[in-house]
Coordinates of N, CA, C and O and ligand atoms in Angstrom, one line a residue:
M1 N -0.2 6.0 17.7 CA -1.0 5.5 16.6 C -2.3 6.3 16.5 O -2.9 6.7 17.5
Q2 N -2.7 6.5 15.2 CA -3.9 7.3 14.9 C -4.8 6.6 13.9 O -4.3 5.8 13.1
T3 N -6.0 6.9 13.9 CA -6.9 6.4 12.9 C -7.1 7.4 11.7 O -7.4 8.5 12.0
Y4 N -6.8 6.9 10.5 CA -7.0 7.7 9.4 C -8.1 7.2 8.5 O -8.4 6.0 8.5
H5 N -8.7 8.1 7.7 CA -9.8 7.7 6.8 C -9.3 7.9 5.4 O -8.7 8.9 5.0
G6 N -9.6 6.8 4.6 CA -9.1 6.8 3.2 C -10.3 6.5 2.3 O -11.3 6.0 2.7
S7 N -10.1 6.9 1.0 CA -11.1 6.6 0.0 C -10.5 6.6 -1.4 O -9.4 7.2 -1.6
C8 N -11.3 6.1 -2.3 CA -10.9 6.2 -3.8 C -11.4 7.6 -4.2 O -11.8 8.4 -3.4
H9 N -11.3 7.9 -5.5 CA -11.7 9.3 -5.9 C -13.2 9.5 -6.0 O -13.7 10.5 -5.6
C10 N -13.9 8.5 -6.4 CA -15.4 8.7 -6.6 C -16.1 8.5 -5.2 O -17.3 8.8 -5.1
G11 N -15.4 7.9 -4.3 CA -16.0 7.7 -2.9 C -16.7 6.4 -2.7 O -17.3 6.2 -1.6
A12 N -16.7 5.5 -3.7 CA -17.4 4.2 -3.5 C -16.6 3.4 -2.5 O -17.2 2.7 -1.6
V13 N -15.3 3.5 -2.5 CA -14.4 2.7 -1.6 C -14.0 3.6 -0.5 O -13.4 4.7 -0.7
T14 N -14.3 3.2 0.7 CA -13.9 3.9 1.9 C -13.3 3.0 2.9 O -13.7 1.8 3.0
F15 N -12.3 3.4 3.6 CA -11.7 2.5 4.6 C -11.1 3.3 5.7 O -10.9 4.6 5.7
E16 N -10.7 2.6 6.8 CA -10.0 3.2 8.0 C -8.8 2.4 8.2 O -8.8 1.2 8.0
V17 N -7.7 3.1 8.7 CA -6.5 2.4 9.0 C -5.9 3.0 10.3 O -5.9 4.2 10.4
D18 N -5.5 2.2 11.2 CA -4.8 2.6 12.4 C -3.3 2.6 12.1 O -2.8 1.5 11.9
A19 N -2.7 3.7 12.2 CA -1.3 3.7 11.7 C -0.5 4.8 12.4 O -1.0 5.8 12.8
D20 N 0.8 4.6 12.4 CA 1.8 5.6 12.8 C 2.6 5.9 11.4 O 3.3 5.1 11.0
L21 N 2.3 7.0 10.9 CA 2.7 7.3 9.5 C 4.1 8.0 9.5 O 4.4 8.8 8.6
S22 N 4.9 7.7 10.5 CA 6.3 8.3 10.5 C 7.3 7.6 9.6 O 8.3 8.1 9.3
K23 N 6.9 6.4 9.1 CA 7.7 5.7 8.1 C 6.8 5.2 7.0 O 5.9 4.5 7.1
L24 N 7.2 5.7 5.8 CA 6.5 5.4 4.6 C 7.4 4.7 3.6 O 8.6 4.6 3.8
G25 N 6.8 4.1 2.5 CA 7.6 3.3 1.6 C 7.4 3.7 0.2 O 6.3 4.1 -0.3
D26 N 8.5 3.7 -0.6 CA 8.5 4.0 -2.0 C 9.1 2.9 -2.7 O 10.2 2.4 -2.4
C27 N 8.4 2.3 -3.7 CA 8.8 1.1 -4.4 C 8.9 1.5 -5.9 O 8.1 2.2 -6.4
N28 N 10.0 1.0 -6.5 CA 10.2 1.4 -8.0 C 9.9 0.2 -8.9 O 10.3 0.2 -10.0
C29 N 9.0 -0.7 -8.5 CA 8.7 -1.8 -9.3 C 7.8 -1.3 -10.5 O 7.4 -0.1 -10.5
S30 N 7.4 -2.2 -11.4 CA 6.7 -1.8 -12.6 C 5.4 -1.1 -12.3 O 5.0 -0.2 -13.0
I31 N 4.7 -1.6 -11.3 CA 3.3 -1.1 -11.1 C 3.3 0.1 -10.1 O 2.6 1.1 -10.3
C32 N 4.2 0.0 -9.1 CA 4.2 1.1 -8.1 C 4.7 2.4 -8.8 O 4.1 3.5 -8.5
T33 N 5.6 2.3 -9.7 CA 6.1 3.5 -10.4 C 4.9 4.1 -11.2 O 4.7 5.3 -11.1
K34 N 4.2 3.3 -11.9 CA 3.1 3.9 -12.7 C 1.9 4.4 -11.9 O 1.2 5.3 -12.3
K35 N 1.7 3.7 -10.7 CA 0.6 4.2 -9.8 C 1.0 5.5 -9.1 O 0.1 6.3 -8.7
G36 N 2.3 5.6 -8.9 CA 2.7 6.8 -8.1 C 2.3 6.7 -6.7 O 2.2 7.7 -6.0
S37 N 2.1 5.5 -6.2 CA 1.6 5.3 -4.8 C 2.8 5.5 -3.8 O 3.9 5.2 -4.1
V38 N 2.4 5.9 -2.6 CA 3.3 5.9 -1.4 C 2.7 5.0 -0.4 O 1.5 5.1 -0.1
H39 N 3.5 4.0 0.1 CA 2.9 3.0 0.9 C 3.1 3.1 2.4 O 4.1 3.7 2.8
H40 N 2.1 2.6 3.1 CA 2.4 2.3 4.5 C 1.7 1.0 4.8 O 0.5 0.7 4.5
R41 N 2.5 0.1 5.4 CA 2.0 -1.3 5.6 C 1.4 -1.5 7.0 O 2.1 -1.1 8.0
V42 N 0.3 -2.1 7.1 CA -0.3 -2.5 8.4 C -0.8 -3.9 8.3 O -1.2 -4.4 7.3
P43 N -0.9 -4.6 9.5 CA -1.5 -5.9 9.6 C -3.0 -5.8 9.4 O -3.6 -4.7 9.6
G44 N -3.6 -6.9 9.1 CA -5.1 -6.9 8.8 C -6.0 -6.3 9.9 O -7.0 -5.8 9.6
D45 N -5.5 -6.5 11.1 CA -6.4 -6.0 12.2 C -6.4 -4.5 12.4 O -7.1 -3.9 13.2
R46 N -5.5 -3.8 11.6 CA -5.5 -2.3 11.7 C -6.0 -1.7 10.4 O -5.9 -0.5 10.2
F47 N -6.7 -2.5 9.6 CA -7.3 -2.0 8.3 C -8.8 -2.4 8.3 O -9.1 -3.6 8.6
R48 N -9.7 -1.5 8.1 CA -11.1 -1.8 8.0 C -11.7 -1.2 6.7 O -11.7 0.0 6.5
L49 N -12.2 -2.1 5.8 CA -12.9 -1.7 4.6 C -14.3 -1.3 5.0 O -15.0 -2.1 5.6
L50 N -14.7 0.0 4.9 CA -16.0 0.4 5.3 C -17.1 0.2 4.2 O -18.1 -0.3 4.5
T51 N -16.8 0.7 3.0 CA -17.7 0.5 1.9 C -16.9 0.2 0.6 O -15.7 0.5 0.5
G52 N -17.6 -0.4 -0.4 CA -17.0 -0.5 -1.7 C -16.5 -1.9 -2.0 O -15.7 -2.0 -3.0
A53 N -16.8 -2.9 -1.2 CA -16.2 -4.2 -1.5 C -16.6 -4.6 -2.9 O -15.9 -5.3 -3.6
D54 N -17.8 -4.3 -3.4 CA -18.3 -4.6 -4.7 C -17.7 -3.8 -5.8 O -17.7 -4.2 -7.0
A55 N -17.1 -2.6 -5.5 CA -16.5 -1.8 -6.5 C -15.0 -2.1 -6.7 O -14.5 -1.8 -7.7
L56 N -14.4 -2.8 -5.7 CA -13.0 -3.1 -5.8 C -12.7 -4.3 -6.7 O -13.5 -5.3 -6.8
K57 N -11.6 -4.2 -7.4 CA -11.1 -5.3 -8.2 C -9.7 -5.5 -7.9 O -8.9 -4.5 -7.7
A58 N -9.2 -6.8 -7.8 CA -7.8 -7.0 -7.5 C -7.1 -7.3 -8.9 O -7.5 -8.1 -9.6
Y59 N -6.1 -6.5 -9.1 CA -5.2 -6.7 -10.3 C -4.0 -7.5 -9.9 O -3.3 -7.2 -8.9
Q60 N -3.7 -8.6 -10.6 CA -2.5 -9.4 -10.4 C -1.7 -9.6 -11.7 O -2.3 -9.5 -12.8
F61 N -0.4 -9.8 -11.5 CA 0.4 -10.0 -12.7 C 1.6 -10.8 -12.3 O 1.8 -11.0 -11.1
N62 N 2.5 -11.2 -13.2 CA 3.7 -11.8 -12.9 C 3.5 -13.1 -12.0 O 2.9 -14.0 -12.4
K63 N 4.0 -13.1 -10.8 CA 3.9 -14.2 -9.9 C 2.5 -14.4 -9.3 O 2.3 -15.4 -8.7
K64 N 1.7 -13.4 -9.5 CA 0.3 -13.4 -9.0 C 0.3 -13.7 -7.5 O -0.6 -14.4 -7.0
V65 N 1.2 -13.1 -6.7 CA 1.2 -13.2 -5.3 C 0.5 -12.0 -4.7 O -0.4 -12.0 -3.9
A66 N 1.0 -10.8 -5.2 CA 0.4 -9.5 -4.7 C -1.0 -9.3 -5.4 O -1.2 -9.8 -6.5
S67 N -1.8 -8.6 -4.6 CA -3.1 -8.2 -5.2 C -3.2 -6.7 -5.1 O -3.1 -6.1 -4.0
H68 N -3.4 -6.0 -6.2 CA -3.4 -4.6 -6.2 C -4.9 -4.1 -6.4 O -5.5 -4.3 -7.5
F69 N -5.5 -3.6 -5.3 CA -6.9 -3.3 -5.3 C -7.2 -1.9 -5.9 O -6.6 -1.0 -5.4
F70 N -8.1 -1.9 -6.8 CA -8.5 -0.5 -7.4 C -10.0 -0.5 -7.5 O -10.7 -1.5 -7.6
C71 N -10.5 0.7 -7.5 CA -12.0 1.0 -7.7 C -12.3 0.9 -9.2 O -11.7 1.6 -10.0
Q72 N -13.2 0.0 -9.5 CA -13.6 -0.2 -10.9 C -14.3 1.0 -11.5 O -14.4 1.2 -12.7
N73 N -14.8 1.9 -10.7 CA -15.5 3.1 -11.2 C -14.5 4.2 -11.5 O -14.6 4.8 -12.6
C74 N -13.6 4.5 -10.6 CA -12.7 5.7 -10.8 C -11.3 5.3 -11.1 O -10.5 6.1 -11.5
G75 N -10.9 4.0 -10.9 CA -9.6 3.5 -11.3 C -8.5 3.8 -10.2 O -7.3 3.5 -10.5
I76 N -8.9 4.3 -9.1 CA -7.8 4.7 -8.1 C -7.4 3.4 -7.3 O -8.3 2.7 -6.8
H77 N -6.1 3.2 -7.2 CA -5.5 2.1 -6.4 C -5.4 2.5 -5.0 O -4.6 3.4 -4.6
T78 N -6.3 1.9 -4.1 CA -6.3 2.4 -2.7 C -5.4 1.6 -1.8 O -4.8 2.2 -0.9
Y79 N -5.2 0.3 -2.1 CA -4.3 -0.5 -1.2 C -4.0 -1.8 -2.0 O -4.6 -2.1 -3.0
S80 N -3.0 -2.5 -1.4 CA -2.6 -3.8 -2.0 C -2.3 -4.8 -0.9 O -2.0 -4.4 0.2
H81 N -2.2 -6.0 -1.3 CA -1.6 -7.1 -0.5 C -0.2 -7.3 -1.2 O -0.2 -7.9 -2.3
P82 N 0.9 -6.8 -0.6 CA 2.1 -6.8 -1.3 C 2.7 -8.2 -1.4 O 2.5 -9.1 -0.6
R83 N 3.6 -8.4 -2.4 CA 4.2 -9.7 -2.6 C 5.2 -10.0 -1.5 O 5.4 -11.1 -1.1
T84 N 5.8 -9.0 -0.8 CA 6.7 -9.2 0.3 C 5.9 -9.7 1.5 O 6.6 -10.3 2.4
A85 N 4.6 -9.4 1.6 CA 3.8 -9.8 2.8 C 2.4 -9.8 2.4 O 1.6 -8.9 2.7
P86 N 2.0 -10.9 1.7 CA 0.6 -10.9 1.1 C -0.5 -10.9 2.2 O -1.7 -10.7 1.8
D87 N -0.2 -11.2 3.4 CA -1.2 -11.2 4.5 C -1.4 -9.7 5.0 O -2.3 -9.5 5.8
K88 N -0.6 -8.8 4.6 CA -0.7 -7.4 5.1 C -1.3 -6.5 4.1 O -1.6 -6.9 3.0
F89 N -1.6 -5.3 4.6 CA -2.3 -4.3 3.7 C -1.3 -3.1 3.5 O -0.8 -2.5 4.5
N90 N -1.0 -2.9 2.3 CA -0.1 -1.8 1.9 C -1.1 -0.6 1.5 O -1.6 -0.6 0.3
V91 N -1.3 0.3 2.4 CA -2.2 1.4 2.0 C -1.5 2.4 1.2 O -0.3 2.8 1.5
N92 N -2.2 2.9 0.2 CA -1.6 4.1 -0.5 C -2.0 5.3 0.3 O -3.1 5.8 0.3
V93 N -1.0 5.9 0.9 CA -1.3 7.0 1.8 C -1.8 8.3 1.1 O -2.3 9.2 1.6
R94 N -1.6 8.3 -0.3 CA -2.1 9.4 -1.1 C -3.6 9.3 -1.1 O -4.3 10.2 -1.5
C95 N -4.2 8.1 -0.7 CA -5.7 8.0 -0.7 C -6.3 8.3 0.7 O -7.5 8.2 0.9
L96 N -5.4 8.7 1.6 CA -5.9 9.1 3.0 C -6.4 10.6 2.9 O -5.7 11.5 2.4
D97 N -7.7 10.8 3.3 CA -8.3 12.1 3.2 C -7.8 13.0 4.3 O -8.0 14.2 4.2
D98 N -7.3 12.5 5.4 CA -6.9 13.4 6.5 C -5.4 13.3 6.8 O -4.9 13.4 7.9
F99 N -4.7 13.1 5.7 CA -3.2 13.0 5.8 C -2.6 13.8 4.6 O -3.1 13.5 3.5
D100 N -1.7 14.7 4.9 CA -1.1 15.5 3.8 C 0.4 15.2 3.8 O 1.1 15.6 4.7
L101 N 0.8 14.5 2.7 CA 2.3 14.2 2.5 C 3.2 15.4 2.6 O 4.3 15.3 3.1
R102 N 2.7 16.5 2.1 CA 3.5 17.7 2.1 C 3.7 18.4 3.5 O 4.6 19.1 3.7
E103 N 2.7 18.1 4.4 CA 2.8 18.7 5.7 C 3.4 17.7 6.7 O 3.9 18.1 7.8
A104 N 3.4 16.4 6.4 CA 3.8 15.4 7.4 C 5.3 15.3 7.5 O 6.1 15.6 6.6
A105 N 5.8 14.8 8.7 CA 7.2 14.5 8.9 C 7.3 12.9 8.9 O 6.6 12.3 9.6
Y106 N 8.1 12.4 8.0 CA 8.2 11.0 7.9 C 9.6 10.6 7.3 O 10.2 11.4 6.7
K107 N 9.9 9.3 7.5 CA 11.1 8.8 6.8 C 10.6 7.9 5.6 O 9.6 7.2 5.8
M108 N 11.2 8.1 4.5 CA 10.8 7.3 3.3 C 11.8 6.2 3.1 O 13.0 6.4 2.9
A109 N 11.3 4.9 3.3 CA 12.1 3.8 3.0 C 11.9 3.4 1.6 O 10.8 3.4 1.1
T110 N 13.0 3.0 0.9 CA 12.9 2.7 -0.5 C 13.0 1.1 -0.6 O 13.7 0.5 0.1
F111 N 12.2 0.6 -1.6 CA 12.3 -0.8 -1.9 C 12.6 -0.9 -3.4 O 11.9 -0.3 -4.2
D112 N 13.7 -1.7 -3.7 CA 14.1 -1.8 -5.1 C 13.3 -2.9 -5.8 O 13.8 -4.0 -6.1
G113 N 12.0 -2.6 -6.0 CA 11.1 -3.6 -6.6 C 11.5 -4.0 -8.0 O 11.0 -5.1 -8.5
R114 N 12.3 -3.3 -8.7 CA 12.8 -3.6 -10.0 C 13.7 -4.8 -10.0 O 13.9 -5.6 -11.0
N115 N 14.3 -5.0 -8.8 CA 15.2 -6.2 -8.6 C 14.6 -6.9 -7.3 O 15.3 -6.9 -6.3
W116 N 13.4 -7.4 -7.5 CA 12.6 -7.8 -6.3 C 13.3 -8.9 -5.5 O 13.4 -8.7 -4.3
E117 N 13.9 -9.9 -6.1 CA 14.5 -11.0 -5.3 C 15.6 -10.5 -4.4 O 15.7 -10.8 -3.2
A118 N 16.5 -9.7 -5.0 CA 17.6 -9.2 -4.3 C 17.2 -8.2 -3.2 O 17.7 -8.2 -2.1
A119 N 16.2 -7.4 -3.5 CA 15.7 -6.4 -2.5 C 15.0 -7.1 -1.4 O 15.2 -6.8 -0.2
F120 N 14.3 -8.2 -1.7 CA 13.6 -9.0 -0.6 C 14.6 -9.7 0.3 O 14.5 -9.6 1.5
E121 N 15.7 -10.2 -0.3 CA 16.7 -10.9 0.5 C 17.4 -9.9 1.4 O 17.6 -10.2 2.6
A122 N 17.7 -8.7 0.9 CA 18.3 -7.6 1.7 C 17.4 -7.2 2.8 O 17.9 -7.0 3.9
M123 N 16.1 -7.2 2.5 CA 15.2 -6.8 3.6 C 15.1 -7.8 4.7 O 15.1 -7.5 5.9
Q124 N 15.2 -9.1 4.3 CA 15.2 -10.2 5.3 C 16.5 -10.1 6.2 O 16.4 -10.3 7.4
Q125 N 17.6 -9.8 5.5 CA 18.9 -9.7 6.2 C 18.9 -8.6 7.2 O 19.3 -8.8 8.4
N126 N 18.3 -7.5 6.9 CA 18.2 -6.3 7.8 C 17.4 -6.6 9.0 O 17.5 -6.0 10.0
R127 N 16.5 -7.6 8.9 CA 15.6 -7.9 10.0 C 16.2 -8.9 11.0 O 15.7 -9.1 12.0
R128 N 17.3 -9.6 10.5 CA 17.9 -10.6 11.4 C 18.7 -9.9 12.5 O 19.1 -8.8 12.3
Ligands
LIG1 ZN1 -13.9 5.0 -7.0

């Protein structure tokens, strides 16, 4: 596990995350598709918001379980509390300043967010 540094585009929001980025996630739901984000999920004790709490806004829609945090100044979505695990942090690894998707070796897990209920059920089954 390694500590990575992340930020929004304007630099108001900065954070650190302790993570092993060998497994990333791609979701095809309505918002992840449009954000173009690539996820890595960590528990709360492995995420530290350093600056920008006042710049962040949480966007919610549909069931209003997930919170999609973005910087109100530059519009960049840095992380979310996902609907599949609202107590966790889904970091957008594209916002990590010391991680390069093109250079990294990782497995990409896909989540069929367009069919959320079925995908969540399948995910639960795989964990049993
Ligand atoms: Zn910003």
